[in-house]
């Protein structure tokens, strides 16, 4: 399959820049952005935080449904939720027609940027961010085709991704 038909799938920690990078890449490459968390909220008719009130498993099931719905899509930019890597089946589905890019950003930079109160799995605890990182970092590396550091200006990070994928 031609690279221009493949989805570009962004994975990484909450607050690493998946959605912001996804919007920028969609604009730069003339592709549609699909944010899996937004798809889940639209499908459920409520917020991610509300869904987590019913339990993480309820959310993960909805996430898997949203991933499966994208399995046959082409040429999308897909911003995933940070925990999509927790189910191997999700990653198998995303890899079928996608190039997986791990957006690696330092925990210090993430903690400085995000409002942990709006992230259900962080539960208003900054130490939880480090715990999630230790649980997921190896999974992000395992499933990614490429790792891109998000260390500076977001436009530069987007250019790095484009250069890796298309050369130049």
Short mmCIF file of the C-alpha atoms (twelve columns), coordinates in Angstrom:
data_MODEL
# 
_entry.id   MODEL 
# 
loop_
_atom_site.group_PDB 
_atom_site.id 
_atom_site.type_symbol 
_atom_site.label_atom_id 
_atom_site.label_alt_id 
_atom_site.label_comp_id 
_atom_site.label_asym_id 
_atom_site.label_seq_id 
_atom_site.Cartn_x 
_atom_site.Cartn_y 
_atom_site.Cartn_z 
_atom_site.pdbx_PDB_model_num 
ATOM 1   C CA . UNK A 1   0.000   0.000  0.000  1 
ATOM 2   C CA . UNK A 2   1.233   3.472  -0.872 1 
ATOM 3   C CA . UNK A 3   2.262   5.608  2.124  1 
ATOM 4   C CA . UNK A 4   -0.197  8.292  1.006  1 
ATOM 5   C CA . UNK A 5   -3.051  5.815  1.591  1 
ATOM 6   C CA . UNK A 6   -1.872  4.772  5.047  1 
ATOM 7   C CA . UNK A 7   -3.234  6.346  8.189  1 
ATOM 8   C CA . UNK A 8   -0.779  8.203  10.379 1 
ATOM 9   C CA . UNK A 9   -1.563  7.051  13.919 1 
ATOM 10  C CA . UNK A 10  -0.275  9.115  16.838 1 
ATOM 11  C CA . UNK A 11  0.246   7.347  20.164 1 
ATOM 12  C CA . UNK A 12  1.776   8.546  23.425 1 
ATOM 13  C CA . UNK A 13  1.138   9.803  26.918 1 
ATOM 14  C CA . UNK A 14  -1.768  12.094 27.777 1 
ATOM 15  C CA . UNK A 15  -0.513  15.623 27.121 1 
ATOM 16  C CA . UNK A 16  2.295   14.607 24.730 1 
ATOM 17  C CA . UNK A 17  0.688   16.567 21.877 1 
ATOM 18  C CA . UNK A 18  -1.194  13.946 19.866 1 
ATOM 19  C CA . UNK A 19  -4.281  16.070 19.206 1 
ATOM 20  C CA . UNK A 20  -2.390  19.331 18.565 1 
ATOM 21  C CA . UNK A 21  0.080   17.560 16.285 1 
ATOM 22  C CA . UNK A 22  -2.765  15.724 14.600 1 
ATOM 23  C CA . UNK A 23  -4.533  18.991 13.770 1 
ATOM 24  C CA . UNK A 24  -1.332  20.483 12.395 1 
ATOM 25  C CA . UNK A 25  -0.418  17.383 10.366 1 
ATOM 26  C CA . UNK A 26  -3.941  17.207 8.932  1 
ATOM 27  C CA . UNK A 27  -3.623  20.807 7.804  1 
ATOM 28  C CA . UNK A 28  -0.082  20.390 6.419  1 
ATOM 29  C CA . UNK A 29  -0.850  17.137 4.580  1 
ATOM 30  C CA . UNK A 30  -4.427  17.886 3.522  1 
ATOM 31  C CA . UNK A 31  -5.800  14.930 5.454  1 
ATOM 32  C CA . UNK A 32  -8.742  14.510 7.795  1 
ATOM 33  C CA . UNK A 33  -8.058  14.266 11.531 1 
ATOM 34  C CA . UNK A 34  -9.918  11.665 13.559 1 
ATOM 35  C CA . UNK A 35  -9.522  11.978 17.320 1 
ATOM 36  C CA . UNK A 36  -10.571 8.685  18.899 1 
ATOM 37  C CA . UNK A 37  -11.509 10.308 22.229 1 
ATOM 38  C CA . UNK A 38  -13.859 12.705 20.414 1 
ATOM 39  C CA . UNK A 39  -15.379 9.774  18.492 1 
ATOM 40  C CA . UNK A 40  -16.018 8.014  21.801 1 
ATOM 41  C CA . UNK A 41  -17.636 11.121 23.321 1 
ATOM 42  C CA . UNK A 42  -19.881 11.562 20.267 1 
ATOM 43  C CA . UNK A 43  -20.860 7.893  20.295 1 
ATOM 44  C CA . UNK A 44  -21.543 7.824  24.051 1 
ATOM 45  C CA . UNK A 45  -23.180 11.265 24.202 1 
ATOM 46  C CA . UNK A 46  -21.088 12.255 27.215 1 
ATOM 47  C CA . UNK A 47  -17.532 13.182 28.193 1 
ATOM 48  C CA . UNK A 48  -14.614 10.818 28.725 1 
ATOM 49  C CA . UNK A 49  -14.688 11.772 32.429 1 
ATOM 50  C CA . UNK A 50  -18.354 10.747 32.611 1 
ATOM 51  C CA . UNK A 51  -17.571 7.417  30.946 1 
ATOM 52  C CA . UNK A 52  -14.743 6.770  33.421 1 
ATOM 53  C CA . UNK A 53  -17.284 7.184  36.233 1 
ATOM 54  C CA . UNK A 54  -18.705 3.879  34.979 1 
ATOM 55  C CA . UNK A 55  -15.239 2.328  35.070 1 
ATOM 56  C CA . UNK A 56  -12.121 2.178  32.943 1 
ATOM 57  C CA . UNK A 57  -13.238 -1.122 31.376 1 
ATOM 58  C CA . UNK A 58  -16.387 0.562  29.995 1 
ATOM 59  C CA . UNK A 59  -14.182 3.233  28.414 1 
ATOM 60  C CA . UNK A 60  -11.691 0.681  27.003 1 
ATOM 61  C CA . UNK A 61  -14.555 -1.250 25.373 1 
ATOM 62  C CA . UNK A 62  -15.827 1.927  23.685 1 
ATOM 63  C CA . UNK A 63  -12.260 2.748  22.634 1 
ATOM 64  C CA . UNK A 64  -11.883 -0.690 21.019 1 
ATOM 65  C CA . UNK A 65  -15.167 -0.185 19.135 1 
ATOM 66  C CA . UNK A 66  -13.939 3.204  17.864 1 
ATOM 67  C CA . UNK A 67  -10.607 1.700  16.754 1 
ATOM 68  C CA . UNK A 68  -12.366 -1.145 14.919 1 
ATOM 69  C CA . UNK A 69  -14.588 1.374  13.116 1 
ATOM 70  C CA . UNK A 70  -11.419 2.960  11.659 1 
ATOM 71  C CA . UNK A 71  -9.790  -0.286 10.554 1 
ATOM 72  C CA . UNK A 72  -10.736 0.081  6.866  1 
ATOM 73  C CA . UNK A 73  -10.228 3.862  6.647  1 
ATOM 74  C CA . UNK A 74  -7.400  5.327  4.590  1 
ATOM 75  C CA . UNK A 75  -5.252  8.468  4.598  1 
ATOM 76  C CA . UNK A 76  -6.402  9.726  8.004  1 
ATOM 77  C CA . UNK A 77  -4.437  11.330 10.790 1 
ATOM 78  C CA . UNK A 78  -5.583  9.444  13.902 1 
ATOM 79  C CA . UNK A 79  -4.988  10.859 17.381 1 
ATOM 80  C CA . UNK A 80  -5.452  8.061  19.910 1 
ATOM 81  C CA . UNK A 81  -6.066  8.163  23.628 1 
ATOM 82  C CA . UNK A 82  -3.012  7.548  25.788 1 
ATOM 83  C CA . UNK A 83  -4.164  4.090  26.881 1 
ATOM 84  C CA . UNK A 84  -5.003  2.655  23.438 1 
ATOM 85  C CA . UNK A 85  -1.820  0.546  23.717 1 
ATOM 86  C CA . UNK A 86  -3.236  -1.346 26.711 1 
ATOM 87  C CA . UNK A 87  -5.066  -3.704 24.344 1 
ATOM 88  C CA . UNK A 88  -2.959  -5.491 21.752 1 
ATOM 89  C CA . UNK A 89  -6.066  -5.898 19.565 1 
ATOM 90  C CA . UNK A 90  -6.358  -2.098 19.280 1 
ATOM 91  C CA . UNK A 91  -2.809  -1.823 18.035 1 
ATOM 92  C CA . UNK A 92  -3.224  -4.710 15.593 1 
ATOM 93  C CA . UNK A 93  -6.273  -2.948 14.121 1 
ATOM 94  C CA . UNK A 94  -4.486  0.413  13.878 1 
ATOM 95  C CA . UNK A 95  -1.395  -1.182 12.289 1 
ATOM 96  C CA . UNK A 96  -3.413  -2.893 9.532  1 
ATOM 97  C CA . UNK A 97  -3.657  0.335  7.594  1 
ATOM 98  C CA . UNK A 98  -1.515  2.680  9.633  1 
ATOM 99  C CA . UNK A 99  1.953   3.877  10.430 1 
ATOM 100 C CA . UNK A 100 2.256   4.198  14.205 1 
ATOM 101 C CA . UNK A 101 4.168   7.241  15.478 1 
ATOM 102 C CA . UNK A 102 5.025   7.421  19.182 1 
ATOM 103 C CA . UNK A 103 5.077   11.055 20.302 1 
ATOM 104 C CA . UNK A 104 7.614   10.991 23.122 1 
ATOM 105 C CA . UNK A 105 7.552   14.021 25.388 1 
ATOM 106 C CA . UNK A 106 9.209   14.444 28.763 1 
ATOM 107 C CA . UNK A 107 7.031   13.963 31.827 1 
ATOM 108 C CA . UNK A 108 8.292   17.308 33.126 1 
ATOM 109 C CA . UNK A 109 7.004   19.124 30.005 1 
ATOM 110 C CA . UNK A 110 3.699   17.238 30.098 1 
ATOM 111 C CA . UNK A 111 3.164   18.039 33.786 1 
ATOM 112 C CA . UNK A 112 3.877   21.726 33.136 1 
ATOM 113 C CA . UNK A 113 1.309   21.872 30.317 1 
ATOM 114 C CA . UNK A 114 -1.718  19.802 31.211 1 
ATOM 115 C CA . UNK A 115 -4.573  20.297 33.616 1 
ATOM 116 C CA . UNK A 116 -4.492  16.977 35.482 1 
ATOM 117 C CA . UNK A 117 -7.971  17.651 36.831 1 
ATOM 118 C CA . UNK A 118 -9.342  17.159 33.310 1 
ATOM 119 C CA . UNK A 119 -7.586  13.809 32.832 1 
ATOM 120 C CA . UNK A 120 -9.658  11.048 34.460 1 
ATOM 121 C CA . UNK A 121 -6.831  8.549  34.864 1 
ATOM 122 C CA . UNK A 122 -4.611  11.102 36.600 1 
ATOM 123 C CA . UNK A 123 -7.164  11.747 39.320 1 
ATOM 124 C CA . UNK A 124 -5.682  15.130 40.322 1 
ATOM 125 C CA . UNK A 125 -2.389  13.422 41.223 1 
ATOM 126 C CA . UNK A 126 0.809   14.441 39.458 1 
ATOM 127 C CA . UNK A 127 2.606   11.277 40.671 1 
ATOM 128 C CA . UNK A 128 0.064   9.284  38.651 1 
ATOM 129 C CA . UNK A 129 1.584   10.705 35.458 1 
ATOM 130 C CA . UNK A 130 4.909   9.024  36.231 1 
ATOM 131 C CA . UNK A 131 3.109   5.794  37.107 1 
ATOM 132 C CA . UNK A 132 1.275   5.800  33.749 1 
ATOM 133 C CA . UNK A 133 4.544   6.525  31.956 1 
ATOM 134 C CA . UNK A 134 6.247   3.528  33.603 1 
ATOM 135 C CA . UNK A 135 3.293   1.293  32.702 1 
ATOM 136 C CA . UNK A 136 3.049   2.411  29.077 1 
ATOM 137 C CA . UNK A 137 6.426   3.595  27.774 1 
ATOM 138 C CA . UNK A 138 7.572   0.111  26.703 1 
ATOM 139 C CA . UNK A 139 4.201   -0.519 25.022 1 
ATOM 140 C CA . UNK A 140 4.485   2.734  23.070 1 
ATOM 141 C CA . UNK A 141 7.955   1.699  21.905 1 
ATOM 142 C CA . UNK A 142 6.841   -1.851 21.094 1 
ATOM 143 C CA . UNK A 143 3.941   -0.811 18.871 1 
ATOM 144 C CA . UNK A 144 5.487   2.212  17.166 1 
ATOM 145 C CA . UNK A 145 7.019   2.267  13.714 1 
ATOM 146 C CA . UNK A 146 8.764   5.548  14.589 1 
ATOM 147 C CA . UNK A 147 9.483   7.518  17.742 1 
ATOM 148 C CA . UNK A 148 9.456   11.308 17.510 1 
ATOM 149 C CA . UNK A 149 10.544  13.523 20.387 1 
ATOM 150 C CA . UNK A 150 8.205   16.443 21.008 1 
ATOM 151 C CA . UNK A 151 10.667  18.788 22.696 1 
ATOM 152 C CA . UNK A 152 10.135  22.215 21.248 1 
ATOM 153 C CA . UNK A 153 7.848   24.079 18.907 1 
ATOM 154 C CA . UNK A 154 4.989   21.899 17.676 1 
ATOM 155 C CA . UNK A 155 5.515   22.918 14.049 1 
ATOM 156 C CA . UNK A 156 9.059   21.537 14.204 1 
ATOM 157 C CA . UNK A 157 7.783   18.262 15.616 1 
ATOM 158 C CA . UNK A 158 5.213   18.035 12.797 1 
ATOM 159 C CA . UNK A 159 7.986   18.642 10.241 1 
ATOM 160 C CA . UNK A 160 10.058  15.852 11.842 1 
ATOM 161 C CA . UNK A 161 7.143   13.438 11.372 1 
ATOM 162 C CA . UNK A 162 6.633   14.466 7.752  1 
ATOM 163 C CA . UNK A 163 10.369  14.105 7.027  1 
ATOM 164 C CA . UNK A 164 10.444  10.621 8.548  1 
ATOM 165 C CA . UNK A 165 7.388   9.502  6.598  1 
ATOM 166 C CA . UNK A 166 8.017   11.150 3.257  1 
ATOM 167 C CA . UNK A 167 11.738  11.902 3.317  1 
ATOM 168 C CA . UNK A 168 13.100  15.355 2.707  1 
# 
